[in-house]
Short mmCIF file of C-alpha atoms and ligand atoms in Angstrom, two decimals:
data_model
loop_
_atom_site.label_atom_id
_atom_site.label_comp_id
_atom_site.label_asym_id
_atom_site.label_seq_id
_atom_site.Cartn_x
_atom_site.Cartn_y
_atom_site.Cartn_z
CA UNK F 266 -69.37 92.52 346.99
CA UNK F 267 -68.34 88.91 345.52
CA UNK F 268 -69.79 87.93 342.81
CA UNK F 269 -72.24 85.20 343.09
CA UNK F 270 -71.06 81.85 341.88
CA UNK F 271 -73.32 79.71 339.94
CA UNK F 272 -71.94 75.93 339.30
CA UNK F 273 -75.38 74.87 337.66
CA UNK F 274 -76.11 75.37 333.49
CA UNK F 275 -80.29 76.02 334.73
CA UNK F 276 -79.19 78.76 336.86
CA UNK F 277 -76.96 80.25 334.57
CA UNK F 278 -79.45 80.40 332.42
CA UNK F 279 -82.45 81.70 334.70
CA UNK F 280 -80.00 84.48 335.37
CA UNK F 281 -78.78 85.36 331.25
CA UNK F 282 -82.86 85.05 330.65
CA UNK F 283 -83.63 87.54 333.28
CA UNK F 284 -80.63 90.16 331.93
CA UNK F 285 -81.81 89.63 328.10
CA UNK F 286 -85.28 90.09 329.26
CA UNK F 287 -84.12 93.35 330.52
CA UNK F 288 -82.42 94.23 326.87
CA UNK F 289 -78.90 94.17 328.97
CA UNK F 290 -75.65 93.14 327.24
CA UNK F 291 -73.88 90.24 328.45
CA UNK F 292 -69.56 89.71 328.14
CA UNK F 293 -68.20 86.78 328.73
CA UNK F 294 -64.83 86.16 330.16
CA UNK F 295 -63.93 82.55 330.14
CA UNK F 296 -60.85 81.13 332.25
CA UNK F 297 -59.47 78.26 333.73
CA UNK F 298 -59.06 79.95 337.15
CA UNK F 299 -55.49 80.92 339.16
CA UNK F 300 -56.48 84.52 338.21
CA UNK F 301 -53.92 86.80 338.01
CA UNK F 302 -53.56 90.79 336.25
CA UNK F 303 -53.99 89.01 332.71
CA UNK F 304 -57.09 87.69 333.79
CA UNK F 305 -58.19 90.86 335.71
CA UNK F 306 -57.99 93.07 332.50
CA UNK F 307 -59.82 90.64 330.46
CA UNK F 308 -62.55 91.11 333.15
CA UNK F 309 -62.32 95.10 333.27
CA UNK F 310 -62.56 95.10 329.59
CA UNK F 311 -65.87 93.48 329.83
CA UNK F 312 -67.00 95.53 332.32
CA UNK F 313 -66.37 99.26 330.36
CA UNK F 314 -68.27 97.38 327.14
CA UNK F 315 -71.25 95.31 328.67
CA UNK F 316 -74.06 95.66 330.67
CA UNK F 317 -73.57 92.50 332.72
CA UNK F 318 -70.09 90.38 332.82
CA UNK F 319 -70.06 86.41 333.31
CA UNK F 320 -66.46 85.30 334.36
CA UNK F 321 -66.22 81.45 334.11
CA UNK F 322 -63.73 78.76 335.73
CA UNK F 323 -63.34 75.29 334.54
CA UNK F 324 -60.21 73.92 334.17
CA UNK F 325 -61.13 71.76 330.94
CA UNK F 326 -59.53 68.43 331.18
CA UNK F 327 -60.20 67.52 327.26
CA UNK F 328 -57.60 70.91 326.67
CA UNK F 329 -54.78 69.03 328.09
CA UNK F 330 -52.71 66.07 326.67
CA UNK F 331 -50.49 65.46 330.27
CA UNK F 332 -52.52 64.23 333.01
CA UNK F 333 -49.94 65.26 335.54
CA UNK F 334 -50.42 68.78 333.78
CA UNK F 335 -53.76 68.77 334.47
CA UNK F 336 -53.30 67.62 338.22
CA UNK F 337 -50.87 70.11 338.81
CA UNK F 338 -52.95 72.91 337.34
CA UNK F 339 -53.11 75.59 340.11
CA UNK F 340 -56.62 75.49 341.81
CA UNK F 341 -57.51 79.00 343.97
CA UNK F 342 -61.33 79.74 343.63
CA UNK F 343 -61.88 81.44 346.77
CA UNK F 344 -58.33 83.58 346.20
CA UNK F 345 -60.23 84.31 342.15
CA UNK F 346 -63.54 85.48 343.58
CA UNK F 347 -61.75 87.80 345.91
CA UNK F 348 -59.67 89.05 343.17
CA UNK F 349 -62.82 90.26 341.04
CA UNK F 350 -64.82 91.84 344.20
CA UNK F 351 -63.30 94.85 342.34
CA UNK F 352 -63.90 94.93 339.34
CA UNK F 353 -67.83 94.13 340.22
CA UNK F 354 -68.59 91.01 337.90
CA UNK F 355 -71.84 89.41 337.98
CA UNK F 356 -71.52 86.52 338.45
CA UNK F 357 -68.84 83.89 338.13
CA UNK F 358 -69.71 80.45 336.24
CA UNK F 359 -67.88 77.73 337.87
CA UNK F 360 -69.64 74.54 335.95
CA UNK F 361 -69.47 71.36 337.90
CA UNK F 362 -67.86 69.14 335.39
CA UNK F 363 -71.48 67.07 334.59
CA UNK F 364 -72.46 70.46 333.55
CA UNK F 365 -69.81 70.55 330.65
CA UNK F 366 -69.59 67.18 329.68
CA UNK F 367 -72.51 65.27 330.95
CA UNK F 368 -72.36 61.25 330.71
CA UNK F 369 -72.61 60.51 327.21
CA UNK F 370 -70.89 63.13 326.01
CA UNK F 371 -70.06 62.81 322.45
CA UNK F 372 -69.54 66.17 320.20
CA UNK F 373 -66.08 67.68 319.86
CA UNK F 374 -65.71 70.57 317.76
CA UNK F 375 -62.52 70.31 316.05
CA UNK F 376 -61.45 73.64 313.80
CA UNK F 377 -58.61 72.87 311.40
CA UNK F 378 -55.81 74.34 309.27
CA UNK F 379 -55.26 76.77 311.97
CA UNK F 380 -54.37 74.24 315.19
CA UNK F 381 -51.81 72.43 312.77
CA UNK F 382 -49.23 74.41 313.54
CA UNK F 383 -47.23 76.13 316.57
CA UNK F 384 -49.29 74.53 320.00
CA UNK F 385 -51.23 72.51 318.20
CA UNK F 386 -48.32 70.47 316.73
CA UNK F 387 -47.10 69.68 319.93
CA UNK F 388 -50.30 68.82 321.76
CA UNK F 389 -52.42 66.53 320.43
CA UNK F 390 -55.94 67.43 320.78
CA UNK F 391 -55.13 70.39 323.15
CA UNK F 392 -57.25 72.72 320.35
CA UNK F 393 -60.23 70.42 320.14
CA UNK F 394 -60.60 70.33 323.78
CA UNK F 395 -60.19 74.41 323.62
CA UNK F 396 -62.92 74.72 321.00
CA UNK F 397 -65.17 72.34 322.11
CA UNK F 398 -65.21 73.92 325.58
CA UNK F 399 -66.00 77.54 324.51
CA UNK F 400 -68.17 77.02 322.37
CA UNK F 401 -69.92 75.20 324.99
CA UNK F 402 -69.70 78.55 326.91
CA UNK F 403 -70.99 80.79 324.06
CA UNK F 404 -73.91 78.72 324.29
CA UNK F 405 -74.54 77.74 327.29
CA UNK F 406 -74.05 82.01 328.45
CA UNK F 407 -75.39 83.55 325.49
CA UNK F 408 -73.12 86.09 325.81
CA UNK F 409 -72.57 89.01 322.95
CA UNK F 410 -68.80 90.00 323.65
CA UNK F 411 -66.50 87.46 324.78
CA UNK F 412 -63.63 88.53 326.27
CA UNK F 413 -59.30 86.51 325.26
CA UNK F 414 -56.29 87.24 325.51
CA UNK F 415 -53.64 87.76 322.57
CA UNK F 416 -51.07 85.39 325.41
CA UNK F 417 -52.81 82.74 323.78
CA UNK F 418 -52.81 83.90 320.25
CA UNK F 419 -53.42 81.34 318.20
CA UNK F 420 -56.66 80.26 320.60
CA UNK F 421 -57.51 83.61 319.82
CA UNK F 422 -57.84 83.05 316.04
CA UNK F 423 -59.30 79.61 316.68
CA UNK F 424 -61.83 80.98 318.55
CA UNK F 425 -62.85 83.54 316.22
CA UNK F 426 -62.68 80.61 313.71
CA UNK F 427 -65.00 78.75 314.86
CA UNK F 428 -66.96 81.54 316.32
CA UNK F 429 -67.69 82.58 312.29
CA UNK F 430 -68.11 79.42 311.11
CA UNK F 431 -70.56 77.89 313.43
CA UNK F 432 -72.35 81.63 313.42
CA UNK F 433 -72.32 81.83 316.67
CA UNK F 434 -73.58 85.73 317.42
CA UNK F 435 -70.77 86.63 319.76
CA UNK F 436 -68.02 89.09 318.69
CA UNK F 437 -64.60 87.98 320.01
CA UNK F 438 -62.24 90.40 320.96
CA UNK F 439 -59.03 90.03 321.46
CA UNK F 440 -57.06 92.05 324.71
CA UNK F 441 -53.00 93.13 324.81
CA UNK F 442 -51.05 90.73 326.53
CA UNK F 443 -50.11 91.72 330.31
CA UNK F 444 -46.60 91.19 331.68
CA UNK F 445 -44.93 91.09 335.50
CA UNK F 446 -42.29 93.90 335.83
CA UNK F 447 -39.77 92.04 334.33
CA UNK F 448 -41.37 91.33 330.68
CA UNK F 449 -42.17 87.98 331.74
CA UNK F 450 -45.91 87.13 330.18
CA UNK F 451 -48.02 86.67 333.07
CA UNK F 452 -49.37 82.81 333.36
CA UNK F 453 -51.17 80.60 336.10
CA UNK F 454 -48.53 77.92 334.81
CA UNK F 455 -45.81 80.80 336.62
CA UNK F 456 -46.81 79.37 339.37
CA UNK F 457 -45.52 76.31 339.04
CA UNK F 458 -41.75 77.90 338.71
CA UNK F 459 -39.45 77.52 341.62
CA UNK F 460 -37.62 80.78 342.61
CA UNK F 461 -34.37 80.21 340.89
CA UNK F 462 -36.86 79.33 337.67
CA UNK F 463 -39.00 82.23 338.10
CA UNK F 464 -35.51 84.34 337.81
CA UNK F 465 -34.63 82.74 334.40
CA UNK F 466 -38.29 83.38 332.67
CA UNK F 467 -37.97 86.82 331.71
CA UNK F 468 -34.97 85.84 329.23
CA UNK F 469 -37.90 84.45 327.04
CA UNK F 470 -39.23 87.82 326.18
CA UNK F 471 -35.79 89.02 325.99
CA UNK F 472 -34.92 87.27 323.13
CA UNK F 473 -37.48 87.55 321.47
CA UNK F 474 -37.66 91.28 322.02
CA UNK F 475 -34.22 91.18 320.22
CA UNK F 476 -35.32 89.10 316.98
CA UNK F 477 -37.97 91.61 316.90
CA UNK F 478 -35.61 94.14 316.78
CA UNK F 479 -33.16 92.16 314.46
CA UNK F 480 -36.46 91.46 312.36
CA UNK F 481 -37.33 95.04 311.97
CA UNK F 482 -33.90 95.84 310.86
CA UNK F 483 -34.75 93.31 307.61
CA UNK F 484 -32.61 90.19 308.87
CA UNK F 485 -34.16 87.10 308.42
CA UNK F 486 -35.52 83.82 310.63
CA UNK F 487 -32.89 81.67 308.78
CA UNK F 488 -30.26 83.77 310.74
CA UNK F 489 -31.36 84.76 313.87
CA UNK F 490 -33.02 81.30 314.80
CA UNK F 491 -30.75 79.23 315.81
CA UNK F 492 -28.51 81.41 317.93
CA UNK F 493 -31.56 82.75 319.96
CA UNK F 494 -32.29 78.72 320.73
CA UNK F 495 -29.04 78.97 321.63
CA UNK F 496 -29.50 82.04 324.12
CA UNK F 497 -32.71 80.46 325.53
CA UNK F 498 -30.65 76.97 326.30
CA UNK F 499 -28.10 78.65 327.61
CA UNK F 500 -30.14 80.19 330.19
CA UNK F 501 -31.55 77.25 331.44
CA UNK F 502 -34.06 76.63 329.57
CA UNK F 503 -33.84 72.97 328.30
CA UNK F 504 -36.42 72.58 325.46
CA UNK F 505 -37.86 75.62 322.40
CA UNK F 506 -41.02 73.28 321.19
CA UNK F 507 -41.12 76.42 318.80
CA UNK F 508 -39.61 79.76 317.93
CA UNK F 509 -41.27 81.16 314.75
CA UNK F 510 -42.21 84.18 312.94
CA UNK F 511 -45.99 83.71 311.35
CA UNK F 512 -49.04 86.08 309.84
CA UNK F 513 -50.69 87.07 312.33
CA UNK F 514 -54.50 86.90 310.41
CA UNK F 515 -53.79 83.23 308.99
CA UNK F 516 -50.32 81.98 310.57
CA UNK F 517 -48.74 80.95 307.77
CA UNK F 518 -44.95 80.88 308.64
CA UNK F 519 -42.68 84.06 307.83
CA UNK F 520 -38.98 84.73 307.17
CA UNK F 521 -38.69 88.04 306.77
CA UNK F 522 -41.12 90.35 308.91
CA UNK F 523 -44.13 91.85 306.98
CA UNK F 524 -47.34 93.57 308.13
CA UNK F 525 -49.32 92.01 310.61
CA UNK F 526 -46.28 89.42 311.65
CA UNK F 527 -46.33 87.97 314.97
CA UNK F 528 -43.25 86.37 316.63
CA UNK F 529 -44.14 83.20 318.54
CA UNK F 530 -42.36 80.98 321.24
CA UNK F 531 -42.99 77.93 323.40
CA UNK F 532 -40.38 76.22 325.54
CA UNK F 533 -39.69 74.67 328.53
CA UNK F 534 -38.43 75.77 332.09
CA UNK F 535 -37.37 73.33 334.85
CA UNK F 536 -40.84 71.17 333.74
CA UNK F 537 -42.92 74.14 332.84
CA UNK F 538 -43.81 74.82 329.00
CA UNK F 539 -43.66 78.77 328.82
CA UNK F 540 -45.33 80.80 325.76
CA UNK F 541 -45.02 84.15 324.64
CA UNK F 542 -45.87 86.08 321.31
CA UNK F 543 -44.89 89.56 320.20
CA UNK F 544 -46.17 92.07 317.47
CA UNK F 545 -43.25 92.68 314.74
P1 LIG B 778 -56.43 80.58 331.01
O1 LIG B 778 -56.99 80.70 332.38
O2 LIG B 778 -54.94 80.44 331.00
O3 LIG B 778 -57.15 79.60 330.15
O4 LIG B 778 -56.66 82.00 330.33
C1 LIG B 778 -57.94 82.56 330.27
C2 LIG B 778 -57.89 83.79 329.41
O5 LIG B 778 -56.97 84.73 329.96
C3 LIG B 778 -57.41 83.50 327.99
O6 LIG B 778 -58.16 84.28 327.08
C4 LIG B 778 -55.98 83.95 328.03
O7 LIG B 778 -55.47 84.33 326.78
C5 LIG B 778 -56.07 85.13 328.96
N1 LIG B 778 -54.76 85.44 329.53
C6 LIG B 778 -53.92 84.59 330.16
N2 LIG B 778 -52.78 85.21 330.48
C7 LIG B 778 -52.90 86.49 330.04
C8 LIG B 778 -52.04 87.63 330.06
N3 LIG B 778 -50.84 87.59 330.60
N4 LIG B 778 -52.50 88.78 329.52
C9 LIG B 778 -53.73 88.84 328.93
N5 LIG B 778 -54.58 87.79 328.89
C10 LIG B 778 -54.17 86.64 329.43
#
């Protein structure tokens, strides 16, 4: 059966009121639509840990910097709702935008130290729109679990950032990244690649499955930098925003690998900004 869809906060919350009436455990998965197998598990996690599972779709325009970005952001909400008849949600949020950020809207929650770096260098008030949105969500589901995906790993950390700070009672957990086939990381913005493009994506992961390996063999990110740009320019891609080893906890930039280091990368592929991060 498909999911209901609720684009109204009051019926959200008549619904959440009747589940915690009920002593039921609510998940949250929360999503900008285009749902693909990255999505999907998020969604199936949920499912195995809560009693009830909220999926919501708003493509957040305060989260991106580009307007054309945000026009060209892949819109499919008939194709999503199909795609979790399986995995038996119960319901899926799809907030008219009034219901986000109704006229008069003036509160942005803005978490710092950690959106300095890696994304958050490169677009300006992306993590402010990101935070201000979800925690929107937290409170305008209630939920107890919510549901992200370590693709996006430094929203990850911001979320559970803010989630602590602000006490918000919601435990954030964090899901493996999923990949096509060919070790590309799967992304709505794949989508947007042409078919020669799509062909050239995987060598992302590629190289930075190598560093890992170079990494793990004790060489450092002063070395191995630069000629992995190289690799990635040379395969078409025209533009590394960032290619950088950091902690994973607090991301304070590496050299050498040590526990807990992540590798991260952002560039850009025939227009389409591409990110990726690995475990070292
Ligand atoms: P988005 O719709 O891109 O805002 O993503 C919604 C949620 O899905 C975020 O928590 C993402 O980190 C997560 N997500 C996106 N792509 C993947 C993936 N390939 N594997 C796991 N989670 C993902």
């Amino acid at each position: 059966m498909i999911a209901p869809i609720e684009r109204r906060l009051s019926g959200l919350r008549a619904q959440t009121a009747a589940w915690r009436k009920a002593g039921e455990s609510i998940g949250v998965v929360p999503t900008m639509g285009a749902l693909h197998q990255g999505h999907l598990s998020l969604a199936r996690a949920a499912r195995e840990r809560c009693d009830r599972v909220i999926v919501t779709i708003f493509v957040n325009p305060k989260q991106f910097n580009n307007p054309d970005d945000l026009d060209s952001y892949p819109r499919t909400e008939g194709d999503d709702a199909k795609k979790l008849e399986s995995i038996g949600v119960d319901l899926i949020y799809v907030p008219d935008p009034e219901q986000i950020y109704p006229n008069g809207f003036a509160t942005t929650v803005s978490v710092s130290g950690l959106t300095d770096m890696l994304c958050g260098a490169d677009r300006a008030g992306h993590f402010d729109g990101v935070a201000t949105v979800v925690t929107k969500l937290f409170l305008q589901t209630q939920a107890d679990f919510a549901f992200f995906g370590e693709k996006d790993y430094q929203q990850l950390q911001v979320v559970r950032q803010l989630a602590r700070d602000l006490d918000i009672p919601i435990e954030v957990i964090g899901c493996p990244t999923i990949r096509e086939e060919d070790g590309l990381a799967m992304s709505s913005r794949n989508l947007l690649l042409s078919d020669r493009s799509r062909i050239k994506a995987p060598v992302l992961a590629e190289v930075m499955e190598d560093m890992r390996d170079q990494l793990q063999k004790g060489e450092g990110m002063q070395q191995i930098t630069e000629p992995a740009k190289a690799r990635l320019l040379a395969a078409g891609f025209t533009q590394v925003d960032y290619l950088e080893l950091r902690d994973g906890q607090n991301l304070s930039l590496l050299d050498q690998s040590l526990p807990g280091a992540r590798l991260f990368a952002a560039a850009w592929l025939a227009g389409v900004r591409l990110i990726d991060n690995i475990a070292v």
